[in-house]
Tab-separated table of C-alpha atoms in Angstrom:
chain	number	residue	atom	x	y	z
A	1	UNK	CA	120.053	117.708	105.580
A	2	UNK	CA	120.036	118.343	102.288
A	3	UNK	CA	118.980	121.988	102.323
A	4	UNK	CA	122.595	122.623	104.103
A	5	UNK	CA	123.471	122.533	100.005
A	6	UNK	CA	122.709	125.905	99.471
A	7	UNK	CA	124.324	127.076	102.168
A	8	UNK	CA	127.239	126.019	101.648
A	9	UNK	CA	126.911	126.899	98.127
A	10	UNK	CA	126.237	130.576	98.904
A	11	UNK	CA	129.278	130.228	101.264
A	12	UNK	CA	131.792	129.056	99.099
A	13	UNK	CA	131.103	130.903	95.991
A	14	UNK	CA	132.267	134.049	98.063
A	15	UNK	CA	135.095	132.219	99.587
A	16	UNK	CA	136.831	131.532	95.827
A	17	UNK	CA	138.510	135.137	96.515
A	18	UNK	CA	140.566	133.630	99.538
A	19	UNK	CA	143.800	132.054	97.089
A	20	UNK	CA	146.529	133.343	98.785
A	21	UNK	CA	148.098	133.291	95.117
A	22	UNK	CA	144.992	135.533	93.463
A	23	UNK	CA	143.954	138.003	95.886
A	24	UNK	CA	145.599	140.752	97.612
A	25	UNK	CA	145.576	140.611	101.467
A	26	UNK	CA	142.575	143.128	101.937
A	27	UNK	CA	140.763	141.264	98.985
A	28	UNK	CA	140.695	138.269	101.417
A	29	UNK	CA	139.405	140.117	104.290
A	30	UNK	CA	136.906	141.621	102.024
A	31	UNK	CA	135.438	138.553	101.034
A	32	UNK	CA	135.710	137.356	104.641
A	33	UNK	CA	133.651	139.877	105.835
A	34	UNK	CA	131.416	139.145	102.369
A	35	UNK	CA	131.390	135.614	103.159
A	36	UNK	CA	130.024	136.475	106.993
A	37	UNK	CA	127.328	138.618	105.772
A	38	UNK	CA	125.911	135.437	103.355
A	39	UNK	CA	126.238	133.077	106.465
A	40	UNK	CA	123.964	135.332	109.019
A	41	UNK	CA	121.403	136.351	106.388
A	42	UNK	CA	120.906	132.496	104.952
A	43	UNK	CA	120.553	130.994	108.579
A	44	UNK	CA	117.224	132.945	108.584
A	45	UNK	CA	116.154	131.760	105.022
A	46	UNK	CA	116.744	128.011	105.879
A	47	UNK	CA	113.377	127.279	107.047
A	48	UNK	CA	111.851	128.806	103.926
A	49	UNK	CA	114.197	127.112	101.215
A	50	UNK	CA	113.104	123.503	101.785
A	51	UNK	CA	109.793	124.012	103.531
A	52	UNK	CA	106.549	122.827	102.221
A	53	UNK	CA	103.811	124.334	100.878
A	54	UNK	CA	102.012	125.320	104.384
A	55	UNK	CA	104.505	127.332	105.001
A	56	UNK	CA	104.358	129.311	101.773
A	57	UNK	CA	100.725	129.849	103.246
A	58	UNK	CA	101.882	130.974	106.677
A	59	UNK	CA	103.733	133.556	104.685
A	60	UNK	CA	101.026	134.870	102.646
A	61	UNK	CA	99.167	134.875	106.417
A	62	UNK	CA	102.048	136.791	108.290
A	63	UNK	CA	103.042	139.991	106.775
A	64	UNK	CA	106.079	139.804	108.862
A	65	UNK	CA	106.892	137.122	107.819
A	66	UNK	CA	107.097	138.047	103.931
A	67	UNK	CA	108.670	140.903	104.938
A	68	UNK	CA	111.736	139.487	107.094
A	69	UNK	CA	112.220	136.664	104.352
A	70	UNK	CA	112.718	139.634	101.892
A	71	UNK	CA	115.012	141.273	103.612
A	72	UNK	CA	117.233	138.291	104.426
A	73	UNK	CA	117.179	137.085	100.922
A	74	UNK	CA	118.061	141.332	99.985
A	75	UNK	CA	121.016	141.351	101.999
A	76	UNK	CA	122.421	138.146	100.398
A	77	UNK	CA	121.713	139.662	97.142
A	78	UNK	CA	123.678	142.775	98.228
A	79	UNK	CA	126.129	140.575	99.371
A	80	UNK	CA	126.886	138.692	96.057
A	81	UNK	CA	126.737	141.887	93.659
A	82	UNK	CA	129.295	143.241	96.309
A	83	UNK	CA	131.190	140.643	95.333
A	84	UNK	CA	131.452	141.772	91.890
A	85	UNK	CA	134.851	144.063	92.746
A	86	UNK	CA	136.474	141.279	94.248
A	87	UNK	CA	138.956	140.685	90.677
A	88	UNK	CA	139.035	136.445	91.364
A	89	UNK	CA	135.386	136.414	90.588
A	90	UNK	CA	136.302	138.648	87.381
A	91	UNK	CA	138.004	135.769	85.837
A	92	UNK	CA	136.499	134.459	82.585
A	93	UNK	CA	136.016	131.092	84.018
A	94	UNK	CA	134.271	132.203	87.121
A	95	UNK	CA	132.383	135.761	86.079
A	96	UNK	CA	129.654	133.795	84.525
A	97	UNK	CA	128.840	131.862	87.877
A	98	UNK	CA	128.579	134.680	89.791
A	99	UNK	CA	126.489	136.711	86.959
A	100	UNK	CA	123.924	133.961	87.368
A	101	UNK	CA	123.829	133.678	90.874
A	102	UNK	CA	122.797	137.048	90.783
A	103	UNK	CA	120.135	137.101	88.255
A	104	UNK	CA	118.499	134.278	90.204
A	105	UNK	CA	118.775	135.824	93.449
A	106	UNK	CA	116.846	138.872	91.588
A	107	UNK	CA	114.261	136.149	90.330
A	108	UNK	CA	114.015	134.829	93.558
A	109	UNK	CA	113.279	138.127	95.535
A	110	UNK	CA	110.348	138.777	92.692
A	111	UNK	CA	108.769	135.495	93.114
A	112	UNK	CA	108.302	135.895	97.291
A	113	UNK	CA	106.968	139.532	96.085
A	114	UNK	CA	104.647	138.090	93.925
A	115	UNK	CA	103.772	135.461	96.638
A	116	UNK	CA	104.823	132.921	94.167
A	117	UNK	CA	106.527	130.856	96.670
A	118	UNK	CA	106.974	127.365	94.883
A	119	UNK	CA	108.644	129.124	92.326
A	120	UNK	CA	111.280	131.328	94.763
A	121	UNK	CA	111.933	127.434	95.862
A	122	UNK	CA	112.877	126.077	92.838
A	123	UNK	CA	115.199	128.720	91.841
A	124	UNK	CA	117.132	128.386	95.119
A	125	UNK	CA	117.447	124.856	94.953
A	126	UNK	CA	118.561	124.604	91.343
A	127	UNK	CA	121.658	126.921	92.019
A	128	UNK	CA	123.449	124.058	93.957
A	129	UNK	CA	123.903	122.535	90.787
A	130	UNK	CA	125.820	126.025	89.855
A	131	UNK	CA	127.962	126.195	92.547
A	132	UNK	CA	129.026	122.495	91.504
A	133	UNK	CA	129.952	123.620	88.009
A	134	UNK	CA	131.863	126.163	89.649
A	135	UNK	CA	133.508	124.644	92.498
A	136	UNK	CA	135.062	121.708	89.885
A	137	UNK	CA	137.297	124.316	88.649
A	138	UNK	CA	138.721	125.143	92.014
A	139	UNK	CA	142.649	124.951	92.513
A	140	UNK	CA	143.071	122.221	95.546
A	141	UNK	CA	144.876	125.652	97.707
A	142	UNK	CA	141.363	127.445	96.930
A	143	UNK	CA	138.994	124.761	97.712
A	144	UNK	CA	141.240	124.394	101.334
A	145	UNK	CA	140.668	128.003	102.054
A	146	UNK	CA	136.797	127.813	100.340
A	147	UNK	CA	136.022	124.966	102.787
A	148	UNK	CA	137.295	125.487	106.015
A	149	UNK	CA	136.592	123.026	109.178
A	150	UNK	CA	133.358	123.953	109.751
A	151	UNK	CA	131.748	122.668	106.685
A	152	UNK	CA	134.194	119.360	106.699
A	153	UNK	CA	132.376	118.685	109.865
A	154	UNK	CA	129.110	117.789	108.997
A	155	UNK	CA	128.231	114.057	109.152
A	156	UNK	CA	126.347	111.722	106.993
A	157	UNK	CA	123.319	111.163	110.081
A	158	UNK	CA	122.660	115.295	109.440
A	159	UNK	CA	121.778	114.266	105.752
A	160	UNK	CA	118.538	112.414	104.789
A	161	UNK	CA	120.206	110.062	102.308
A	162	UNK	CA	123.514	108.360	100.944
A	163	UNK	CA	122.523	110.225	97.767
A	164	UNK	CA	121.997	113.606	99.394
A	165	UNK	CA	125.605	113.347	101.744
A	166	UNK	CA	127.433	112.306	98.612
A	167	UNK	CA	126.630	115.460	96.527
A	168	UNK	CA	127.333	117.446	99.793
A	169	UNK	CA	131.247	115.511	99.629
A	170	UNK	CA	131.106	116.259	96.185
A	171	UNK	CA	130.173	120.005	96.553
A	172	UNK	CA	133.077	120.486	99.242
A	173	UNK	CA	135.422	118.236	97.076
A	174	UNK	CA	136.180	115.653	98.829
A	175	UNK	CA	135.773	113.186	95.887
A	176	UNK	CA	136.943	110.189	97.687
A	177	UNK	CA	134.275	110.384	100.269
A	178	UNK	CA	131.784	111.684	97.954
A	179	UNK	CA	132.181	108.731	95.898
A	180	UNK	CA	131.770	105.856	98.484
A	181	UNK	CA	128.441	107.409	98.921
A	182	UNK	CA	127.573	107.673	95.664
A	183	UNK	CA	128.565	103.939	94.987
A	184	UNK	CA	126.059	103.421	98.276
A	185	UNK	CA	122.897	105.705	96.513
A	186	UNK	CA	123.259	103.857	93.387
A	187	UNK	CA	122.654	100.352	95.103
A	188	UNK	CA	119.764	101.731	96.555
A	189	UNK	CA	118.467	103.604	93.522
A	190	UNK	CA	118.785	100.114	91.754
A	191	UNK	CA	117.068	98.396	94.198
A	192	UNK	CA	113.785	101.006	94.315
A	193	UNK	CA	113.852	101.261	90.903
A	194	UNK	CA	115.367	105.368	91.195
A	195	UNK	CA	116.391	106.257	87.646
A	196	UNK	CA	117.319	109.969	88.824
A	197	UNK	CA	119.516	109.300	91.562
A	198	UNK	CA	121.147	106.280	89.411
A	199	UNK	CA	121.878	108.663	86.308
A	200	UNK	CA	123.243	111.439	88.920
A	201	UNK	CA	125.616	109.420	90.843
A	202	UNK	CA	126.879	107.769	88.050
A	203	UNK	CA	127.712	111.043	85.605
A	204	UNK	CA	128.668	112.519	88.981
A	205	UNK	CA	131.264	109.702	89.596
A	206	UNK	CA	132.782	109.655	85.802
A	207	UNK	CA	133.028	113.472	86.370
A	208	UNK	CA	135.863	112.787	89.050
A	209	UNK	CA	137.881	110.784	87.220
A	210	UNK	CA	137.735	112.810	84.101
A	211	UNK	CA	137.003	116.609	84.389
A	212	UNK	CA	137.973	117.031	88.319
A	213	UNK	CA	141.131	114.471	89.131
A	214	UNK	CA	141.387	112.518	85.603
A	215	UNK	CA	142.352	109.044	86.734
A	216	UNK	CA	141.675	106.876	83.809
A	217	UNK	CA	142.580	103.717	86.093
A	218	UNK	CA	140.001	105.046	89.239
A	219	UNK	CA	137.419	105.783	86.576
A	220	UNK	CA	137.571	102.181	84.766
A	221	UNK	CA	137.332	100.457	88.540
A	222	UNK	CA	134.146	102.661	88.983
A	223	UNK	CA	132.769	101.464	85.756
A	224	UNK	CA	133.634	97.542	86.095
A	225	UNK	CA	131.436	98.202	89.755
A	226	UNK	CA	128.474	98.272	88.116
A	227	UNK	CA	128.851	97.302	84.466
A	228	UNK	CA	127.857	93.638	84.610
A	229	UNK	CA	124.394	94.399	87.215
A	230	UNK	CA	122.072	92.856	86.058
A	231	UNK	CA	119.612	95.676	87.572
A	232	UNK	CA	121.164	98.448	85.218
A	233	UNK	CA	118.741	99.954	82.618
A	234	UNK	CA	119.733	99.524	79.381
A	235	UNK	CA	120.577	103.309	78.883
A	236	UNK	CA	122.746	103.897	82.143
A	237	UNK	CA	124.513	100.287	80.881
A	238	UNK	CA	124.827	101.896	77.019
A	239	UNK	CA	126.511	105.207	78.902
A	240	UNK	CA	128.744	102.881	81.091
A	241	UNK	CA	129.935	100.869	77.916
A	242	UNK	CA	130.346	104.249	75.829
A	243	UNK	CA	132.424	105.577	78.856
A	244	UNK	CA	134.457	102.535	78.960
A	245	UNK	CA	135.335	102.647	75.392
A	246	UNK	CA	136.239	106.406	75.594
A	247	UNK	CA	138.675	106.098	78.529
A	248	UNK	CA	140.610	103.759	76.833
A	249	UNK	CA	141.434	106.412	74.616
A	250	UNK	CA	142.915	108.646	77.199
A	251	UNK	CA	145.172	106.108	78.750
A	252	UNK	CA	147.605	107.729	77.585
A	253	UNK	CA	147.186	111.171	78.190
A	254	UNK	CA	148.947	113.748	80.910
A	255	UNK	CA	146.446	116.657	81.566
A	256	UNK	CA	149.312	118.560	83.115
A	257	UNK	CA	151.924	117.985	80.226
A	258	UNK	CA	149.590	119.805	78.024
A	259	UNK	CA	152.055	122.371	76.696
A	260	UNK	CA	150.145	124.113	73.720
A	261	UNK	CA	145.740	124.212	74.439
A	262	UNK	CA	145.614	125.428	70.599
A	263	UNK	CA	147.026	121.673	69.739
A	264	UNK	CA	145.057	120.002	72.445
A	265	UNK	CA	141.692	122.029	70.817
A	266	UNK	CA	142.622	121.111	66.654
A	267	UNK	CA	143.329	117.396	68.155
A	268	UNK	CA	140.616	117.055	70.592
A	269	UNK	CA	137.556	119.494	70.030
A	270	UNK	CA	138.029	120.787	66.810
A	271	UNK	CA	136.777	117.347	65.362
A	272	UNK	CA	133.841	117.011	66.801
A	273	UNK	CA	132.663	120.617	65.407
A	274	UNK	CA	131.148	119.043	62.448
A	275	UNK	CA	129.568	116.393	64.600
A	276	UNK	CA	127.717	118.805	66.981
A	277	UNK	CA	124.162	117.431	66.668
A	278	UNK	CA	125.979	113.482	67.137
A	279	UNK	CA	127.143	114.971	70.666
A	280	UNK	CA	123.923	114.643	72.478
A	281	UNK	CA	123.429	110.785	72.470
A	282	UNK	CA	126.806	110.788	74.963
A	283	UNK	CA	129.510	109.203	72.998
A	284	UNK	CA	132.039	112.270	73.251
A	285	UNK	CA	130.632	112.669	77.317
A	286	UNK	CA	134.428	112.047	78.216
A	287	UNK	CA	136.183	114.250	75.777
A	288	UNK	CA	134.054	116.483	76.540
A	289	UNK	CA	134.786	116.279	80.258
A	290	UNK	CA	138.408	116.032	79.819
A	291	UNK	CA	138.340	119.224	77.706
A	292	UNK	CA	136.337	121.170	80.120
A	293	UNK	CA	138.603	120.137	82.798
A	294	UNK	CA	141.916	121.044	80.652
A	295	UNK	CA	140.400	124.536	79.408
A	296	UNK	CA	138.705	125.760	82.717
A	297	UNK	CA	142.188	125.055	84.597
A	298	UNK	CA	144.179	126.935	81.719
A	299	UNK	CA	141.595	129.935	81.316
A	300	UNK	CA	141.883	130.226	85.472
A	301	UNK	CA	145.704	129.893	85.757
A	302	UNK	CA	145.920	132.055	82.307
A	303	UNK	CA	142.678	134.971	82.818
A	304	UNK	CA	144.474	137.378	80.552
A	305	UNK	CA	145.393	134.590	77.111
A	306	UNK	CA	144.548	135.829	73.909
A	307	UNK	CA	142.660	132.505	73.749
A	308	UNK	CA	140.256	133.474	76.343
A	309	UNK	CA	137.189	133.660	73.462
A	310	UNK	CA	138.243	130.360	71.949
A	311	UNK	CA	137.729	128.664	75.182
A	312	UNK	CA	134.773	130.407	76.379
A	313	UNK	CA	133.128	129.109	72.861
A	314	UNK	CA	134.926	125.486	73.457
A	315	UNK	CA	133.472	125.209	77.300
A	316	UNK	CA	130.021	126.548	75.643
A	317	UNK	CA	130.187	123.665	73.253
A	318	UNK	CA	131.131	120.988	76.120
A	319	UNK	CA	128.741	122.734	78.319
A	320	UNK	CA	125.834	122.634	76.089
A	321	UNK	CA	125.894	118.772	76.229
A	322	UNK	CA	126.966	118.217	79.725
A	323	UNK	CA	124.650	120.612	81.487
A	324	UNK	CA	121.184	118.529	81.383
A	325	UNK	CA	123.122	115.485	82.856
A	326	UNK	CA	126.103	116.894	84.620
A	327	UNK	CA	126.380	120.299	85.947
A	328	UNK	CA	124.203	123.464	85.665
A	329	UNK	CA	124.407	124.826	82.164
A	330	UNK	CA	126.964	127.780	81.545
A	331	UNK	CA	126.766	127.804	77.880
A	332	UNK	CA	124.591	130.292	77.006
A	333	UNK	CA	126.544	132.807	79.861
A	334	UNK	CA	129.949	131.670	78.627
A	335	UNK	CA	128.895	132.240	74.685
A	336	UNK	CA	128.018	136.086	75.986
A	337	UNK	CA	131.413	136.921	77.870
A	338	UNK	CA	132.874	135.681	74.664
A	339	UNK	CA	130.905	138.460	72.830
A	340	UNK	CA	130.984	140.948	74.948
A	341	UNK	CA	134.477	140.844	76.394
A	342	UNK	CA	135.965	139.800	73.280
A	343	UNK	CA	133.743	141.557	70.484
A	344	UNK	CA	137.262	141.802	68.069
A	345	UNK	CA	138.357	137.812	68.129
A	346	UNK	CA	136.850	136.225	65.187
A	347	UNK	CA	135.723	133.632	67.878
A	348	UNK	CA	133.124	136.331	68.656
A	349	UNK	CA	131.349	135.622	65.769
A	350	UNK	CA	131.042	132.285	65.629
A	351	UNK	CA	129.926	132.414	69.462
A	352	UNK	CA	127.153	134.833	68.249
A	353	UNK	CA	126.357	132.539	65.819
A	354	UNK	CA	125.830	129.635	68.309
A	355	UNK	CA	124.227	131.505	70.659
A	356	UNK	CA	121.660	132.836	68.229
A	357	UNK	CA	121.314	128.996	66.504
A	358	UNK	CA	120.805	127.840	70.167
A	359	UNK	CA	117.717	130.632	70.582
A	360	UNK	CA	116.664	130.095	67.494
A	361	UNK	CA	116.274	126.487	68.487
A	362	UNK	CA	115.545	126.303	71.903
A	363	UNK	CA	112.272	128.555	70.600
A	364	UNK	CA	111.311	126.115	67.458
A	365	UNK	CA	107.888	123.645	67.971
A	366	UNK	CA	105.319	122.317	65.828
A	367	UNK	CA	103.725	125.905	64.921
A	368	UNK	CA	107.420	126.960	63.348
A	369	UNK	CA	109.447	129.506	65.635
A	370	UNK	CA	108.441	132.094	68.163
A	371	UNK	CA	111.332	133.845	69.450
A	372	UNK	CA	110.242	136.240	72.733
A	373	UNK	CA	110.685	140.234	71.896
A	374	UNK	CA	113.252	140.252	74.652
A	375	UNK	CA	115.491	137.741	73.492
A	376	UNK	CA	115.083	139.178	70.452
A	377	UNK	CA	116.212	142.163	71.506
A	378	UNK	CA	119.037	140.302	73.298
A	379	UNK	CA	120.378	139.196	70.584
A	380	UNK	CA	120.475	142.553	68.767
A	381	UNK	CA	122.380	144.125	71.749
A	382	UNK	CA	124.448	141.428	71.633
A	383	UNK	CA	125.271	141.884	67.428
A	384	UNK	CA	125.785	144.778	68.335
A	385	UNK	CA	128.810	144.357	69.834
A	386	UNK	CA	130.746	142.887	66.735
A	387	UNK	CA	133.230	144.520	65.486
């Protein structure tokens, strides 16, 4: 069933720690034991993640209730800032993820306190699209040890659609899979008219072939599949065409021959600074991907480069466009490390800059700007960290 996503999410994000190459052999056991303590503690918050709305009630009806589901979702909490020690989840590309999965488990444990249960729901449920932005920058030997047996198991009958199994695939990684039943949830999305689940399984499906495995061949097959249906909207068909185009540009290109990422960001990247505000109507979706797939490999493989900030404030840029229609959006978290850890690269700047433009904006209507006193305060803490 689909609420097995979060799960598993919750799961694997602990299990990252378990590359043999990365982690020391009591960092492994640590996160074993880490990793146990998520499992037992979410089996008892199942039946509250994807429940309906009478059972909110039964909770606001049964103290004991409230109060079990609170401590179940505590001890996961406690689980995950455990985690924080464990030095593979300190990496630039991955200390984000976990930050967030935090400060939404902290949201989460308010709203059931508050007896906002619809709420709690929604924030659990949204961080499966986190764990997917994290899990795509997974090294194959850590996905194998992230996803053991267990999880490979499951079957497509335990799911309630095509759609829902394929995201599970694609959450575990197996992409081939995943994408047979994605190609099976967008013939049904086109024949009940399902614009979400057509949009999702097709940016899920380019994702594969460009930011995961980069196949320019696999990914031009998966676009001549459905280019000519006559079903398509006329957006998903403009996004198919613009993909097609872009691809052909990469034909070309060896993600793993990259020898310098400074030349593959002034060739790549670099260009489409000026054209930020262009980015949004997906043209550059595929550079984009590419790029985020070529940096979050090099910042994982290299934690400690001197180019750490002038990634984070690359990935920010690619994430800022991809996150509505792709993954769960990083930017903002990824623009802060960059600060923070890196307050004496003149990247720092520039990702204050962004960040603040991006507040600045993301607060802007009809009756001018109205910035909230804590971000504003936010982003003073966060100047102040400039050197």
């Amino acid at each position: 069933m689909t609420r097995l996503f979060l799960l598993l999410f919750l799961i694997s994000h602990v299990c990252l720690a378990a590359d043999a190459k990365k982690t020391t052999g009591d960092q492994k056991t640590e996160a074993r034991a880490i990793m146990d303590g998520v499992y037992d503690s979410f089996v008892k918050v199942i039946p509250y993640v994807y429940s309906d709305e009478k059972n909110g009630g039964l909770l606001l009806k049964d103290s004991q209730q409230k109060v079990e589901l609170l401590k179940n979702l505590t001890d996961i909490s406690d689980y995950f800032k455990s985690a924080r020690h464990v030095e593979y989840f300190q990496r630039p590309g991955f200390r984000p993820s976990l930050e967030t999965i935090n400060h939404h488990m902290d949201d989460t444990i308010r709203s059931v306190k508050n007896d906002n249960f619809a709420f709690a729901q929604k924030r659990m449920k949204a961080l499966t699209a986190l764990c997917i932005s994290c899990h795509s920058q997974l090294s194959e030997s850590a996905s194998q040890n992230a996803f053991g047996t267990a999880i490979n198991k499951a079957k497509r009958e335990t799911f309630d659609s095509d759609f829902a199994y394929a995201n599970y695939l694609f959450l575990v990684r197996r992409f081939s899979d995943s994408e047979k039943y994605f190609d099976l949830a967008i013939e049904k999305a086109l024949k009940e008219n399902q614009e979400h689940e057509l949009y999702s399984s097709l940016r899920k499906e380019i994702s594969i072939h460009t930011k995961i495995a980069f196949n320019v061949k696999q990914g031009n097959q998966m676009i001549a599949r459905f280019e000519k249906d006559s079903r398509l909207p006329p957006l998903a068909k403009s996004s198919l065409m613009s993909w097609k185009k872009s691809l052909n540009k990469w034909k070309s290109f060896n993600p793993k021959k990259v020898k310098s990422i400074d030349r593959f960001i002034k060739t790549y990247l670099a260009p489409l600074e000026s054209e930020k505000g262009q980015t949004a109507g997906g043209e550059h979706d595929v550079t984009l991907l590419v790029a985020s797939g070529v940096l979050s490999k090099y910042l994982n493989d290299h934690p400690k480069t001197p180019l750490a900030p002038e990634i984070l404030y690359w990935l920010s840029i690619a994430e800022r466009r991809l996150s509505n229609t792709y993954f769960f959006s990083l930017s903002d978290l990824y623009l802060k490390d960059c600060i923070k850890l890196y307050p004496k690269s003149r990247f720092a700047k520039k990702c204050y800059t962004e960040y603040a433009e991006n507040i600045e904006f993301g607060y802007s209507g009809s009756s001018g700007t109205d910035i909230p006193v804590e971000e504003k305060q936010e982003l003073e803490r966060l100047k102040g960290y400039l050197k």
